[in-house]
CSV table of C-alpha atoms and ligand atoms in Angstrom, one decimal:
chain,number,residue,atom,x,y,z
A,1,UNK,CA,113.9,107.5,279.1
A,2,UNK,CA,111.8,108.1,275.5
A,3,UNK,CA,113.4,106.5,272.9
A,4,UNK,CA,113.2,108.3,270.4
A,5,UNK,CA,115.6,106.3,267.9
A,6,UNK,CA,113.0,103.8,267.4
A,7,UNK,CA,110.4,104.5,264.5
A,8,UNK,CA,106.7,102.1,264.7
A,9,UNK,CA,104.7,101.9,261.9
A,10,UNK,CA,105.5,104.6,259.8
A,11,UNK,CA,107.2,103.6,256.9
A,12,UNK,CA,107.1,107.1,255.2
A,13,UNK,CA,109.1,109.3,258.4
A,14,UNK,CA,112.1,106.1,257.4
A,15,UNK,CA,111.8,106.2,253.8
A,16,UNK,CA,112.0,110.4,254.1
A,17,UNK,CA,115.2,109.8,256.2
A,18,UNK,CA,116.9,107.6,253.7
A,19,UNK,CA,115.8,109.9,250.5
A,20,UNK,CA,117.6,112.7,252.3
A,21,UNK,CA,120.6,110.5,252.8
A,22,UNK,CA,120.3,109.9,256.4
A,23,UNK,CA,120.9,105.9,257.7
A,24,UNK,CA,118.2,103.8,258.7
A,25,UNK,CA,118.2,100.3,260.0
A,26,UNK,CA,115.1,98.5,258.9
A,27,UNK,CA,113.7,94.7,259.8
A,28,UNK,CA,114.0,91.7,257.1
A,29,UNK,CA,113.1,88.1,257.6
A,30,UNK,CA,116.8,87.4,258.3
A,31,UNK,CA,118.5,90.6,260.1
A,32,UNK,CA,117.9,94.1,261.1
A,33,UNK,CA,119.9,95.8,257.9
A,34,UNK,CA,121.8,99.1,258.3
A,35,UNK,CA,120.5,101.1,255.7
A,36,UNK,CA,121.3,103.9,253.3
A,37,UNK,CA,120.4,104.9,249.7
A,38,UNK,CA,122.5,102.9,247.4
A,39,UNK,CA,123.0,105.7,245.1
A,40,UNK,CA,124.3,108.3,247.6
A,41,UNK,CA,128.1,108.3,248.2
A,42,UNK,CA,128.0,109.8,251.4
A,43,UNK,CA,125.9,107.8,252.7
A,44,UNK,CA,127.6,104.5,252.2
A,45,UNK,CA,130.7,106.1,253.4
A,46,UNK,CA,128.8,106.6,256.5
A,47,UNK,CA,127.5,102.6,256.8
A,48,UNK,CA,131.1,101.6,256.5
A,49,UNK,CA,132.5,104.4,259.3
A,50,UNK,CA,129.6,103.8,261.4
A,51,UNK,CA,130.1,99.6,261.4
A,52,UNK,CA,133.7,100.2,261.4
A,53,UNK,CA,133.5,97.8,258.7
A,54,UNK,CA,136.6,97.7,256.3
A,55,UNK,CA,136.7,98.9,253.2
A,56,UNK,CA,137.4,96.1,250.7
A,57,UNK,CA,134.1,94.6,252.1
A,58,UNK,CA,131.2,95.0,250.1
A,59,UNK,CA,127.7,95.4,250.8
A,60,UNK,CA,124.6,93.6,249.4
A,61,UNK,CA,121.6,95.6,248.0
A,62,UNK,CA,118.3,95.2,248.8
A,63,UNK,CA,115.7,95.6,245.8
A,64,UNK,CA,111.8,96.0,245.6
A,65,UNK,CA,110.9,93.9,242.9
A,66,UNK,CA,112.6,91.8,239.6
A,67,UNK,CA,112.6,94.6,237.7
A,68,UNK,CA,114.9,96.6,240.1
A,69,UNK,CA,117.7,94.0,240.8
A,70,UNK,CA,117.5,93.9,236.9
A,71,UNK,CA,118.1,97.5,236.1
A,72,UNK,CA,121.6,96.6,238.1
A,73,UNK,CA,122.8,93.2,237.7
A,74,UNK,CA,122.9,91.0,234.9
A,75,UNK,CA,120.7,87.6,234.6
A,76,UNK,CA,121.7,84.2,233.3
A,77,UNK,CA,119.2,82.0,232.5
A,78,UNK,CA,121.1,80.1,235.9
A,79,UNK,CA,120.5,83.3,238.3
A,80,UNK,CA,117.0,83.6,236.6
A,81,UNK,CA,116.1,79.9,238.4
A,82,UNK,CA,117.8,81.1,241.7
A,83,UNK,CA,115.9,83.9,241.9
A,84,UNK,CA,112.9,81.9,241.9
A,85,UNK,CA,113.6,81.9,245.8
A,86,UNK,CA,112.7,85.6,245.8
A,87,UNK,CA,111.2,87.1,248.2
A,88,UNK,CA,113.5,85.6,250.3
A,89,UNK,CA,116.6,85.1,252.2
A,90,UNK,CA,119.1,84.5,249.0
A,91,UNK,CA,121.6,87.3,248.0
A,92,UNK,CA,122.8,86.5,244.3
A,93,UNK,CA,126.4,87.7,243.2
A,94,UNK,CA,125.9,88.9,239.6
A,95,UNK,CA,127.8,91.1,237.5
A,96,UNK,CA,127.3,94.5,237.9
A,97,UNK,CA,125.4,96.4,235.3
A,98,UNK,CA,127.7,99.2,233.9
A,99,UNK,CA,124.8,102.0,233.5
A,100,UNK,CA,123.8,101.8,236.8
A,101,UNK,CA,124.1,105.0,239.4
A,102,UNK,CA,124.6,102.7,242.4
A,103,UNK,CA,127.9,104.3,244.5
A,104,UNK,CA,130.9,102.4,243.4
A,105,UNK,CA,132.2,102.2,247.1
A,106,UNK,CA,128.9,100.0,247.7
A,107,UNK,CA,130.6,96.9,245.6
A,108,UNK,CA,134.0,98.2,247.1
A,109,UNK,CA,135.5,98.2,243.3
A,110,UNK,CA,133.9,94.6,242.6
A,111,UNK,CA,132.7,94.1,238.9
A,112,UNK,CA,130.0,92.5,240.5
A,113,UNK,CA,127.2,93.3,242.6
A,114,UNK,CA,125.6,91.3,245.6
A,115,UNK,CA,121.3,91.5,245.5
A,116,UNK,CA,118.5,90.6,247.2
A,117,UNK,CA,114.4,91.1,247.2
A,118,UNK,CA,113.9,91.0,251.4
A,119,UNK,CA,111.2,88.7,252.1
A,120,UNK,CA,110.3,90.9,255.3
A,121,UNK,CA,107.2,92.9,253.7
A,122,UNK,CA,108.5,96.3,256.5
A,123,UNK,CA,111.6,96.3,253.9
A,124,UNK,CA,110.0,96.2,251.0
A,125,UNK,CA,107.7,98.7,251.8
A,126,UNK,CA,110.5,100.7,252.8
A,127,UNK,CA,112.5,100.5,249.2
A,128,UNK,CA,109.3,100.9,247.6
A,129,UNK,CA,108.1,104.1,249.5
A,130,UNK,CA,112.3,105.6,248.7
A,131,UNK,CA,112.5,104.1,245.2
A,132,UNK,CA,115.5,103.2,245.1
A,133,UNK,CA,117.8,100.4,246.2
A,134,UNK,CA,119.3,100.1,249.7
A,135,UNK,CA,122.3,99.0,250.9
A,136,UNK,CA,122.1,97.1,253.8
A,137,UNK,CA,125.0,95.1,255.7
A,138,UNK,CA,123.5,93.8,259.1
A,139,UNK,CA,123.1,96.4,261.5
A,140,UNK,CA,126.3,95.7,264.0
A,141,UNK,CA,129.8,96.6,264.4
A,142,UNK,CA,131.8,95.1,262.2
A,143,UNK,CA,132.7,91.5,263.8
A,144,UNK,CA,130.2,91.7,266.5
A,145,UNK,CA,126.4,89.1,266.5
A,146,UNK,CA,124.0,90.6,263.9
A,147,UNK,CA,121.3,91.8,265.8
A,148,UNK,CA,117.4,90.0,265.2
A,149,UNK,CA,115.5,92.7,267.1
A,150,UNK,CA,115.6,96.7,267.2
A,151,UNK,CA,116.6,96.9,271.2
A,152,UNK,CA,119.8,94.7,269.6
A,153,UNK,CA,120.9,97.7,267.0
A,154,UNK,CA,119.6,100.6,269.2
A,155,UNK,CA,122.0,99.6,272.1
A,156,UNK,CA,124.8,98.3,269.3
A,157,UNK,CA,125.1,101.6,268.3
A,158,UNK,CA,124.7,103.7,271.3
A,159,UNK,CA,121.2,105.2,269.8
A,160,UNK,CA,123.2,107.1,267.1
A,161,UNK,CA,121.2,105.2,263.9
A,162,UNK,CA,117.3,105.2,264.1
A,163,UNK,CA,115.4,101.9,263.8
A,164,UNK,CA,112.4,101.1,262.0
A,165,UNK,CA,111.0,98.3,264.4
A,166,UNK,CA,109.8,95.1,262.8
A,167,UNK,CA,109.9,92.7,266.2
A,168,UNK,CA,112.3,89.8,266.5
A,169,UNK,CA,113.7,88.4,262.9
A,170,UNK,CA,111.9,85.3,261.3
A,171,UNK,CA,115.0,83.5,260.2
A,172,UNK,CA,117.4,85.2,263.0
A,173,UNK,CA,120.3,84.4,260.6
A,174,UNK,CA,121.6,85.9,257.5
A,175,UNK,CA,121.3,85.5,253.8
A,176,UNK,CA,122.5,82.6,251.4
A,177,UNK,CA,125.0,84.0,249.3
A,178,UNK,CA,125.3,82.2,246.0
A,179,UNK,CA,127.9,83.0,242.8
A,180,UNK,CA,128.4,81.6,239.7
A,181,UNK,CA,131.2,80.4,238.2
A,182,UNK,CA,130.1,79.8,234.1
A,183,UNK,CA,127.5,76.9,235.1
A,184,UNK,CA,128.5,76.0,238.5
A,185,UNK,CA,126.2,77.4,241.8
A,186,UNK,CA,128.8,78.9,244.5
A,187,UNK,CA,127.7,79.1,247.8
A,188,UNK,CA,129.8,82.2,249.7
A,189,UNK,CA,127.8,82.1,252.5
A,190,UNK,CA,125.7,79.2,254.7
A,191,UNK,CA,122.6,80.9,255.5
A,192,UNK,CA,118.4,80.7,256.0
A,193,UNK,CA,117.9,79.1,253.1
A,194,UNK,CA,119.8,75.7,253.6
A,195,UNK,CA,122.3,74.6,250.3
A,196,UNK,CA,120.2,70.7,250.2
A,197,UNK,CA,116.7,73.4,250.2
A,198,UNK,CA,118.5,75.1,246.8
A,199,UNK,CA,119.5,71.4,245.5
A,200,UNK,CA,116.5,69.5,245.7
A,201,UNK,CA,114.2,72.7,244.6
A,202,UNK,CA,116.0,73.3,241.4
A,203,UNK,CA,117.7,69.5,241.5
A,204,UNK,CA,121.1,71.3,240.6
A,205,UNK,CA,124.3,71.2,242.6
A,206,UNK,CA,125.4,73.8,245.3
A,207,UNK,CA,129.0,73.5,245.5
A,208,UNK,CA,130.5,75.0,248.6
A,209,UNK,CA,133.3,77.9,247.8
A,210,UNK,CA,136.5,77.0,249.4
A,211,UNK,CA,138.1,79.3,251.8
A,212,UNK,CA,140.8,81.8,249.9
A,213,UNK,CA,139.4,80.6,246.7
A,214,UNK,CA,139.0,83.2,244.0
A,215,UNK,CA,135.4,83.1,244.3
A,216,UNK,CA,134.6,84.4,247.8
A,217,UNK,CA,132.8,86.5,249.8
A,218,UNK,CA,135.7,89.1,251.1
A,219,UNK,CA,133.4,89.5,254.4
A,220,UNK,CA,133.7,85.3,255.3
A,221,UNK,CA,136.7,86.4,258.2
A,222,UNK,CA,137.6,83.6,260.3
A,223,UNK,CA,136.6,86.3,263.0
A,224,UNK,CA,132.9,87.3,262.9
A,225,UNK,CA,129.2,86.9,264.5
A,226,UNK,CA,131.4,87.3,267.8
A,227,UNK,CA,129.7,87.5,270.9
A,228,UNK,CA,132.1,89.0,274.3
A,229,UNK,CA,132.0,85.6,276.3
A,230,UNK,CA,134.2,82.8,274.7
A,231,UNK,CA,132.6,80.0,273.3
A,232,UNK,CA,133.4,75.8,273.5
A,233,UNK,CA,131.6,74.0,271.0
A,234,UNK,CA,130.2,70.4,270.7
A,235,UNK,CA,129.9,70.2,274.4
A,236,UNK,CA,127.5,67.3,275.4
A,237,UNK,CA,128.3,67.2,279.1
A,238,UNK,CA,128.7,70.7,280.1
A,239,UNK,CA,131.7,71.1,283.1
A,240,UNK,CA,131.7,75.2,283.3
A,241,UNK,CA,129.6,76.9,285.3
A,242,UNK,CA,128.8,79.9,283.1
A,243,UNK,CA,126.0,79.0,280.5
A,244,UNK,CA,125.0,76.4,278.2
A,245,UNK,CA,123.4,76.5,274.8
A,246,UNK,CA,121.6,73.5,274.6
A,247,UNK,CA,119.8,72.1,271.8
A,248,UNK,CA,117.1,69.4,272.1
A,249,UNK,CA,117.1,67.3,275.4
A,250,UNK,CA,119.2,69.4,278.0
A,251,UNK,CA,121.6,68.0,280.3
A,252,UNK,CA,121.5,68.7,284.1
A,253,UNK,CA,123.4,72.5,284.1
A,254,UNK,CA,123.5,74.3,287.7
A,255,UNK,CA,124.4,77.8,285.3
A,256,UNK,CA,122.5,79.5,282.7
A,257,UNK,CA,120.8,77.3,280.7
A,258,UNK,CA,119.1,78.1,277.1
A,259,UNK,CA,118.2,75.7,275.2
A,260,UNK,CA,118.4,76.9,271.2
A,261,UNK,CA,115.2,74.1,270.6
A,262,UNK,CA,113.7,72.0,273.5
A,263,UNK,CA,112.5,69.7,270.7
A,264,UNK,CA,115.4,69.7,268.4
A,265,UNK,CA,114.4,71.6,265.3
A,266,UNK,CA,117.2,73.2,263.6
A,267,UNK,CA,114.7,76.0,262.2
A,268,UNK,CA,113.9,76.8,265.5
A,269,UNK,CA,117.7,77.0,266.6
A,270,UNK,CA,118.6,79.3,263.7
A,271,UNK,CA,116.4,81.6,265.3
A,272,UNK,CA,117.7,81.5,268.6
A,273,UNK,CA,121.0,81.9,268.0
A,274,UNK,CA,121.5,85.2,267.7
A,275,UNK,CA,119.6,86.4,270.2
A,276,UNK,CA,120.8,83.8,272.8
A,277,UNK,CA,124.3,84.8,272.4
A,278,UNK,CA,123.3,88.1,272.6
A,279,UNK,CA,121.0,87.6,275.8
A,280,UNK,CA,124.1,85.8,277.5
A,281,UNK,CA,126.5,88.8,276.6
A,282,UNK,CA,123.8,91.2,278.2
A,283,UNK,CA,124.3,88.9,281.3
A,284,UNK,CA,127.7,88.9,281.6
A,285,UNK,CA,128.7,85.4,280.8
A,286,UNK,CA,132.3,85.0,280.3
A,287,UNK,CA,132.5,80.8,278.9
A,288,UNK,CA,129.1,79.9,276.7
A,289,UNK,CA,129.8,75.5,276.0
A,290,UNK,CA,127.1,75.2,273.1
A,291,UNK,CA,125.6,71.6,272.8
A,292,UNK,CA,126.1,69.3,269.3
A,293,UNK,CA,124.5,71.1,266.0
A,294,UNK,CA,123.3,68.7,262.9
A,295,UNK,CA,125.5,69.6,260.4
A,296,UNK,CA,122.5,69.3,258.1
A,297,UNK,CA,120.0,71.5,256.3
A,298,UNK,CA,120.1,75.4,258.7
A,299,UNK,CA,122.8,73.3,260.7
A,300,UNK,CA,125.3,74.3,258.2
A,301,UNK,CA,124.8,77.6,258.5
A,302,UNK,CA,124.8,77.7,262.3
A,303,UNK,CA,127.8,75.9,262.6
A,304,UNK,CA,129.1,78.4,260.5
A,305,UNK,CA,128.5,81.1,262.7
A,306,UNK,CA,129.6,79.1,265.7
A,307,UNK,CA,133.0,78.3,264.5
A,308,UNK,CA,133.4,82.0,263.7
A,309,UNK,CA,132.2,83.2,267.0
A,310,UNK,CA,135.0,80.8,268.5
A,311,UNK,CA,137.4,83.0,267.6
A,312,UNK,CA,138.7,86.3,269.3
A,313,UNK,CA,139.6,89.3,266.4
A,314,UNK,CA,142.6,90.0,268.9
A,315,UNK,CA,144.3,86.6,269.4
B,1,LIG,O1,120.7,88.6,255.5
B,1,LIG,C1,121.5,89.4,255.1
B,1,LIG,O2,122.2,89.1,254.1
B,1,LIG,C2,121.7,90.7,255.8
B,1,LIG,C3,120.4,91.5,255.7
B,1,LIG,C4,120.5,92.8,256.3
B,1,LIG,O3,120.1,91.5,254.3
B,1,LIG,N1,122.8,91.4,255.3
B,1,LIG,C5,124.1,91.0,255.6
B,1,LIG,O4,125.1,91.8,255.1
B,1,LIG,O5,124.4,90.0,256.2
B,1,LIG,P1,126.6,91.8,255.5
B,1,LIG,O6,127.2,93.0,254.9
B,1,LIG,O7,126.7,91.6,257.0
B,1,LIG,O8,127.2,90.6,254.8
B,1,LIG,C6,127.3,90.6,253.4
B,1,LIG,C7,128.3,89.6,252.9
B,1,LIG,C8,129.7,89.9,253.2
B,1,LIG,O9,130.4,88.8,253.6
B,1,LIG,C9,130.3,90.4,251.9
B,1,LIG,O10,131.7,90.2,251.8
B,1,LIG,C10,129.5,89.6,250.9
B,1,LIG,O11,128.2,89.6,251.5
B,1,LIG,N2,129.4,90.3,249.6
B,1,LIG,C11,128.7,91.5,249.3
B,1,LIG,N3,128.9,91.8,248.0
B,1,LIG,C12,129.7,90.8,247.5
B,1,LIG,C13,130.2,90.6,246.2
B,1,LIG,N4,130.0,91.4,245.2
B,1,LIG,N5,131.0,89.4,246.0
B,1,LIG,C14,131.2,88.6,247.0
B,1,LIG,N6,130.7,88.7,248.2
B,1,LIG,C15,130.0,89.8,248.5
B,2,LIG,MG1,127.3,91.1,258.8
């Protein structure tokens, strides 16, 4: 069958859908992004009903350029040294500018505002060619693995939302969500940039939110980045015979085997993870055991998502 939910190469037919206030979902280094105008009420009531995402959960937007996350949030001179990683895979927590014409349900009543310039040079094209700010959660049901690749969204959503297709994700994991409490660097989230990348670069302190603290990303659920099979991590000697997620030398397995990096690079992993999960879901795998993950540098972050995907939203 054509699919004709999948856009290639032409950035203007997705920018003319989002400046008439359709959805789009659009590549960036670390995610495919569900899309909509970030001015446009209706159409970020129409991200959360489509995600079945809930309501108090706000959604990061995705800026051009400087001058565009300017005209929303407000700097300090400690956000203006994070946001030396831009283009990248940091989103910056920053008080929200009151003059702005971005939809208040975006920030879900938040005085502050989440931003990001997408490294991915497809999605900034794209909020170039509209002109405006996206928001952009990733492109899945709520709770379920963000999808890396545009087969991932189109089949996520049943081929409801159109895709700009970028090919598979560079980082394959989310953004590094940083806050600021007066002159201390929050970290919400674990993501593709690692927290000892932000340290050494800037030689300041990254300090880890803790969970239910005031400062907190209202999306960190203990529930998330869920694929359908079950999951048993730090599994060296795998006993199931289902699938195992390896990562570096791999045992003997007589099930699936995929092995997140053959040579044990965590970078590698990061982009794996996603779409392993996902590939073992397509399969029918019921038990994934997943092998040992450095806690260090990306390993953070992917043992972040792990001990999400552990657990079951119903139980
Ligand atoms: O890499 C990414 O960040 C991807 C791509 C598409 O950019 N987007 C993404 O969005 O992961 P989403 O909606 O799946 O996750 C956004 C997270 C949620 O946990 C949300 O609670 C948090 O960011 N967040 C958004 N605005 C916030 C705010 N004002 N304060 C605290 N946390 C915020
Ligand atoms: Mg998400």
């Amino acid at each position: 069958m054509k699919n004709i939910s999948i856009i290639q190469n032409n950035i203007e037919q997705a920018a003319e859908l989002l400046r008439s206030g359709k959805l789009l979902a659009f590549p960036t280094e670390t995610v495919y992004g569900l899309g909509a105008d970030a001015t446009n009420d209706d159409a970020i009531l129409a991200i959360y009903q489509t995600k079945n995402r809930p309501r108090f959960n706000p959604l990061i937007v995705h800026c051009a350029d400087f001058d565009m996350a300017k005209s929303l949030v407000e700097f300090s001179p400690l956000a203006v040294k994070l946001a030396k990683f831009w283009p990248g895979p940091l989103s910056l927590v920053l008080p929200l500018k009151q003059s702005t014409n971005i939809s208040s349900i975006v920030s879900a009543g938040l005085k502050t505002l989440a931003v990001r310039i997408p490294a991915h040079p497809i999605a900034r094209s794209l909020i170039k060619a509209v002109g405006k700010p996206l928001a952009a959660p990733s492109a899945n049901p709520s709770g379920e693995l963000s999808p890396t690749s545009a087969n991932q969204v189109i089949k996520a959503f049943s081929k409801k939302v159109p895709v700009l297709d970028g090919g598979a994700c560079e980082a394959g994991l989310e953004s590094t969500i940083i806050a600021f409490d007066k002159d201390k660097i929050i970290q919400l989230r674990a993501g593709a940039i690692a927290r000892d990348e932000i340290e050494k670069a800037l030689g300041l302190e990254v300090i880890v939110a803790q969970e239910g603290s005031a400062i907190s990303a209202p999306g960190m659920l203990k529930s998330h980045y869920s694929p359908r099979a079950q999951l048993k991590l730090n599994i060296t000697k795998p006993m199931g015979q289902d699938a195992y997620l390896a990562f570096g030398k791999a045992p003997e397995f007589s099930g699936t085997l995929l092995n997140l990096s053959p040579k044990g690079d965590i970078k590698q992993a990061a982009k794996n993870l996603f779409a392993y999960l996902y590939q073992l879901d397509e399969l029918g795998v019921k038990n994934i055991e997943v092998a040992p993950i450095p806690n260090e540098g990306l390993g953070e972050a992917i043992n972040d998502r792990l001990k999400r995907a552990c657990v079951k939203p119903n139980l």
